[in-house]
């Protein structure tokens, strides 16, 4: 992972194949979001159906804020 600069939208394959987890998988035909915690505390997300596609990179604070907001119902409008 240290061989290249990590940036938002980079090809996920450049982050390697180890360390990705599927915390949100379930009954959707294998299409799910995969997450990886990076060495500096940032979080990378990718689409499991396109593991070589772009990775979205979030700071620890951004991701914590997102998770807390989702738990608090702030993103319910996306699924209603």
Tab-separated table of N, CA and C in Angstrom:
chain	number	residue	atom	x	y	z
A	1	UNK	N	0.810	-1.190	0.000
A	1	UNK	CA	0.000	0.000	0.000
A	1	UNK	C	0.857	1.259	0.000
A	2	UNK	N	2.078	1.218	0.472
A	2	UNK	CA	2.897	2.403	0.549
A	2	UNK	C	3.543	2.799	-0.765
A	3	UNK	N	3.341	2.022	-1.828
A	3	UNK	CA	4.026	2.287	-3.088
A	3	UNK	C	3.404	3.421	-3.892
A	4	UNK	N	2.217	3.864	-3.517
A	4	UNK	CA	1.564	4.915	-4.278
A	4	UNK	C	0.818	5.846	-3.339
A	5	UNK	N	0.579	7.041	-3.788
A	5	UNK	CA	-0.207	8.003	-3.036
A	5	UNK	C	-1.662	7.538	-3.004
A	6	UNK	N	-2.295	7.624	-1.850
A	6	UNK	CA	-3.687	7.213	-1.722
A	6	UNK	C	-4.565	8.440	-1.883
A	7	UNK	N	-5.510	8.368	-2.825
A	7	UNK	CA	-6.373	9.516	-3.096
A	7	UNK	C	-7.778	9.031	-3.452
A	8	UNK	N	-8.755	9.907	-3.265
A	8	UNK	CA	-10.143	9.600	-3.549
A	8	UNK	C	-10.321	9.339	-5.040
A	9	UNK	N	-10.959	8.228	-5.381
A	9	UNK	CA	-11.204	7.871	-6.770
A	9	UNK	C	-10.118	7.028	-7.408
A	10	UNK	N	-9.073	6.719	-6.655
A	10	UNK	CA	-7.993	5.895	-7.207
A	10	UNK	C	-8.506	4.486	-7.499
A	11	UNK	N	-7.871	3.761	-8.417
A	11	UNK	CA	-8.272	2.381	-8.660
A	11	UNK	C	-8.119	1.552	-7.377
A	12	UNK	N	-9.183	0.916	-6.954
A	12	UNK	CA	-9.163	0.138	-5.715
A	12	UNK	C	-8.097	-0.954	-5.739
A	13	UNK	N	-7.812	-1.484	-6.922
A	13	UNK	CA	-6.810	-2.557	-7.007
A	13	UNK	C	-5.437	-2.082	-6.548
A	14	UNK	N	-5.175	-0.777	-6.610
A	14	UNK	CA	-3.892	-0.249	-6.148
A	14	UNK	C	-3.760	-0.299	-4.628
A	15	UNK	N	-4.862	-0.535	-3.928
A	15	UNK	CA	-4.819	-0.682	-2.478
A	15	UNK	C	-4.554	-2.131	-2.070
A	16	UNK	N	-4.493	-3.016	-3.043
A	16	UNK	CA	-4.242	-4.427	-2.772
A	16	UNK	C	-5.531	-5.208	-2.620
A	17	UNK	N	-5.400	-6.507	-2.492
A	17	UNK	CA	-6.578	-7.366	-2.392
A	17	UNK	C	-6.834	-7.838	-0.962
A	18	UNK	N	-5.905	-7.646	-0.075
A	18	UNK	CA	-6.050	-8.079	1.320
A	18	UNK	C	-6.589	-6.954	2.182
A	19	UNK	N	-7.431	-7.304	3.134
A	19	UNK	CA	-7.932	-6.322	4.081
A	19	UNK	C	-9.313	-5.774	3.780
A	20	UNK	N	-9.892	-6.163	2.662
A	20	UNK	CA	-11.245	-5.715	2.327
A	20	UNK	C	-12.254	-6.575	3.080
A	21	UNK	N	-13.308	-5.945	3.602
A	21	UNK	CA	-14.365	-6.644	4.329
A	21	UNK	C	-15.713	-6.272	3.719
A	22	UNK	N	-16.682	-7.149	3.882
A	22	UNK	CA	-18.032	-6.915	3.364
A	22	UNK	C	-19.014	-6.773	4.527
A	23	UNK	N	-18.960	-5.661	5.235
A	23	UNK	CA	-19.843	-5.521	6.402
A	23	UNK	C	-21.300	-5.324	6.034
A	24	UNK	N	-21.614	-4.988	4.789
A	24	UNK	CA	-22.989	-4.706	4.394
A	24	UNK	C	-23.503	-5.688	3.366
A	25	UNK	N	-22.979	-6.897	3.339
A	25	UNK	CA	-23.459	-7.847	2.336
A	25	UNK	C	-24.710	-8.540	2.850
A	26	UNK	N	-25.439	-9.076	1.938
A	26	UNK	CA	-26.603	-9.841	2.341
A	26	UNK	C	-27.659	-9.914	1.272
A	27	UNK	N	-27.909	-11.088	0.800
A	27	UNK	CA	-29.022	-11.386	-0.064
A	27	UNK	C	-29.207	-10.503	-1.286
A	28	UNK	N	-28.160	-9.893	-1.778
A	28	UNK	CA	-28.343	-9.001	-2.923
A	28	UNK	C	-27.568	-9.486	-4.141
A	29	UNK	N	-27.365	-10.778	-4.237
A	29	UNK	CA	-26.723	-11.342	-5.419
A	29	UNK	C	-25.234	-11.063	-5.509
A	30	UNK	N	-24.593	-10.769	-4.382
A	30	UNK	CA	-23.153	-10.560	-4.361
A	30	UNK	C	-22.717	-9.140	-4.652
A	31	UNK	N	-23.649	-8.253	-4.895
A	31	UNK	CA	-23.304	-6.862	-5.149
A	31	UNK	C	-23.379	-6.097	-3.835
A	32	UNK	N	-22.231	-5.755	-3.289
A	32	UNK	CA	-22.227	-5.092	-1.990
A	32	UNK	C	-21.032	-4.144	-1.883
A	33	UNK	N	-21.041	-3.384	-0.840
A	33	UNK	CA	-19.955	-2.449	-0.559
A	33	UNK	C	-18.900	-3.172	0.274
A	34	UNK	N	-17.643	-2.963	-0.074
A	34	UNK	CA	-16.535	-3.508	0.704
A	34	UNK	C	-15.775	-2.342	1.317
A	35	UNK	N	-15.271	-2.552	2.518
A	35	UNK	CA	-14.554	-1.507	3.240
A	35	UNK	C	-13.187	-2.008	3.674
A	36	UNK	N	-12.237	-1.075	3.721
A	36	UNK	CA	-10.887	-1.378	4.199
A	36	UNK	C	-10.436	-0.211	5.070
A	37	UNK	N	-9.905	-0.534	6.240
A	37	UNK	CA	-9.309	0.501	7.077
A	37	UNK	C	-7.853	0.644	6.653
A	38	UNK	N	-7.473	1.857	6.314
A	38	UNK	CA	-6.118	2.128	5.864
A	38	UNK	C	-5.206	2.368	7.064
A	39	UNK	N	-3.921	2.253	6.860
A	39	UNK	CA	-2.942	2.368	7.931
A	39	UNK	C	-2.972	3.690	8.682
A	40	UNK	N	-3.428	4.751	8.021
A	40	UNK	CA	-3.463	6.063	8.669
A	40	UNK	C	-4.822	6.373	9.285
A	41	UNK	N	-5.725	5.378	9.347
A	41	UNK	CA	-7.031	5.561	9.957
A	41	UNK	C	-8.141	5.910	8.988
A	42	UNK	N	-7.779	6.259	7.740
A	42	UNK	CA	-8.820	6.531	6.747
A	42	UNK	C	-9.527	5.234	6.374
A	43	UNK	N	-10.672	5.367	5.729
A	43	UNK	CA	-11.470	4.220	5.300
A	43	UNK	C	-11.642	4.286	3.789
A	44	UNK	N	-11.435	3.144	3.132
A	44	UNK	CA	-11.655	3.038	1.693
A	44	UNK	C	-12.893	2.179	1.466
A	45	UNK	N	-13.730	2.588	0.507
A	45	UNK	CA	-14.904	1.813	0.107
A	45	UNK	C	-14.804	1.505	-1.377
A	46	UNK	N	-15.282	0.315	-1.755
A	46	UNK	CA	-15.351	-0.056	-3.165
A	46	UNK	C	-16.578	-0.920	-3.386
A	47	UNK	N	-16.983	-1.040	-4.626
A	47	UNK	CA	-18.109	-1.885	-5.020
A	47	UNK	C	-17.557	-3.285	-5.289
A	48	UNK	N	-18.110	-4.287	-4.608
A	48	UNK	CA	-17.591	-5.650	-4.760
A	48	UNK	C	-17.721	-6.167	-6.185
A	49	UNK	N	-18.747	-5.714	-6.911
A	49	UNK	CA	-18.935	-6.159	-8.290
A	49	UNK	C	-17.887	-5.556	-9.230
A	50	UNK	N	-17.179	-4.541	-8.771
A	50	UNK	CA	-16.154	-3.869	-9.578
A	50	UNK	C	-14.922	-3.601	-8.711
A	51	UNK	N	-14.232	-4.654	-8.257
A	51	UNK	CA	-13.123	-4.476	-7.319
A	51	UNK	C	-11.932	-3.704	-7.880
A	52	UNK	N	-11.868	-3.559	-9.193
A	52	UNK	CA	-10.790	-2.770	-9.796
A	52	UNK	C	-11.218	-1.329	-10.057
A	53	UNK	N	-12.484	-1.039	-9.792
A	53	UNK	CA	-13.018	0.301	-10.016
A	53	UNK	C	-12.508	1.290	-8.976
A	54	UNK	N	-13.109	2.462	-8.915
A	54	UNK	CA	-12.619	3.511	-8.019
A	54	UNK	C	-12.885	3.203	-6.548
A	55	UNK	N	-11.975	3.651	-5.721
A	55	UNK	CA	-12.138	3.566	-4.271
A	55	UNK	C	-12.475	4.954	-3.745
A	56	UNK	N	-13.470	5.026	-2.895
A	56	UNK	CA	-13.790	6.277	-2.222
A	56	UNK	C	-13.040	6.282	-0.899
A	57	UNK	N	-12.302	7.337	-0.643
A	57	UNK	CA	-11.457	7.423	0.544
A	57	UNK	C	-12.035	8.481	1.485
A	58	UNK	N	-12.268	8.081	2.732
A	58	UNK	CA	-12.833	8.979	3.735
A	58	UNK	C	-11.905	9.064	4.940
A	59	UNK	N	-11.845	10.245	5.543
A	59	UNK	CA	-11.085	10.371	6.790
A	59	UNK	C	-11.833	9.610	7.878
A	60	UNK	N	-11.139	9.337	8.955
A	60	UNK	CA	-11.766	8.663	10.087
A	60	UNK	C	-12.967	9.483	10.570
A	61	UNK	N	-12.785	10.785	10.709
A	61	UNK	CA	-13.856	11.658	11.191
A	61	UNK	C	-15.060	11.647	10.238
A	62	UNK	N	-14.815	11.709	8.942
A	62	UNK	CA	-15.910	11.675	7.971
A	62	UNK	C	-16.716	10.384	8.089
A	63	UNK	N	-15.999	9.278	8.253
A	63	UNK	CA	-16.693	7.994	8.298
A	63	UNK	C	-17.468	7.825	9.597
A	64	UNK	N	-16.878	8.244	10.702
A	64	UNK	CA	-17.589	8.188	11.986
A	64	UNK	C	-18.848	9.047	11.919
A	65	UNK	N	-18.729	10.247	11.356
A	65	UNK	CA	-19.880	11.143	11.223
A	65	UNK	C	-20.966	10.502	10.369
A	66	UNK	N	-20.580	9.853	9.274
A	66	UNK	CA	-21.547	9.174	8.409
A	66	UNK	C	-22.263	8.055	9.161
A	67	UNK	N	-21.509	7.193	9.824
A	67	UNK	CA	-22.101	6.055	10.548
A	67	UNK	C	-23.044	6.550	11.646
A	68	UNK	N	-22.617	7.541	12.407
A	68	UNK	CA	-23.471	8.079	13.466
A	68	UNK	C	-24.745	8.691	12.883
A	69	UNK	N	-24.614	9.410	11.776
A	69	UNK	CA	-25.783	9.993	11.130
A	69	UNK	C	-26.734	8.933	10.608
A	70	UNK	N	-26.188	7.882	9.996
A	70	UNK	CA	-27.029	6.800	9.488
A	70	UNK	C	-27.759	6.109	10.638
A	71	UNK	N	-27.056	5.860	11.727
A	71	UNK	CA	-27.691	5.243	12.894
A	71	UNK	C	-28.779	6.145	13.468
A	72	UNK	N	-28.587	7.447	13.360
A	72	UNK	CA	-29.557	8.405	13.874
A	72	UNK	C	-30.705	8.697	12.930
A	73	UNK	N	-30.730	8.045	11.756
A	73	UNK	CA	-31.830	8.202	10.821
A	73	UNK	C	-31.659	9.322	9.809
A	74	UNK	N	-30.510	9.988	9.811
A	74	UNK	CA	-30.315	11.126	8.909
A	74	UNK	C	-30.243	10.732	7.436
A	75	UNK	N	-30.024	9.460	7.150
A	75	UNK	CA	-29.954	9.018	5.754
A	75	UNK	C	-31.189	8.225	5.337
A	76	UNK	N	-32.196	8.195	6.170
A	76	UNK	CA	-33.399	7.416	5.865
A	76	UNK	C	-34.059	7.850	4.562
A	77	UNK	N	-33.913	9.122	4.198
A	77	UNK	CA	-34.526	9.609	2.968
A	77	UNK	C	-33.966	8.885	1.740
A	78	UNK	N	-32.794	8.279	1.856
A	78	UNK	CA	-32.193	7.572	0.723
A	78	UNK	C	-32.863	6.231	0.454
A	79	UNK	N	-33.541	5.686	1.442
A	79	UNK	CA	-34.155	4.371	1.289
A	79	UNK	C	-35.669	4.392	1.465
A	80	UNK	N	-36.215	5.570	1.651
A	80	UNK	CA	-37.676	5.667	1.872
A	80	UNK	C	-38.424	5.704	0.564
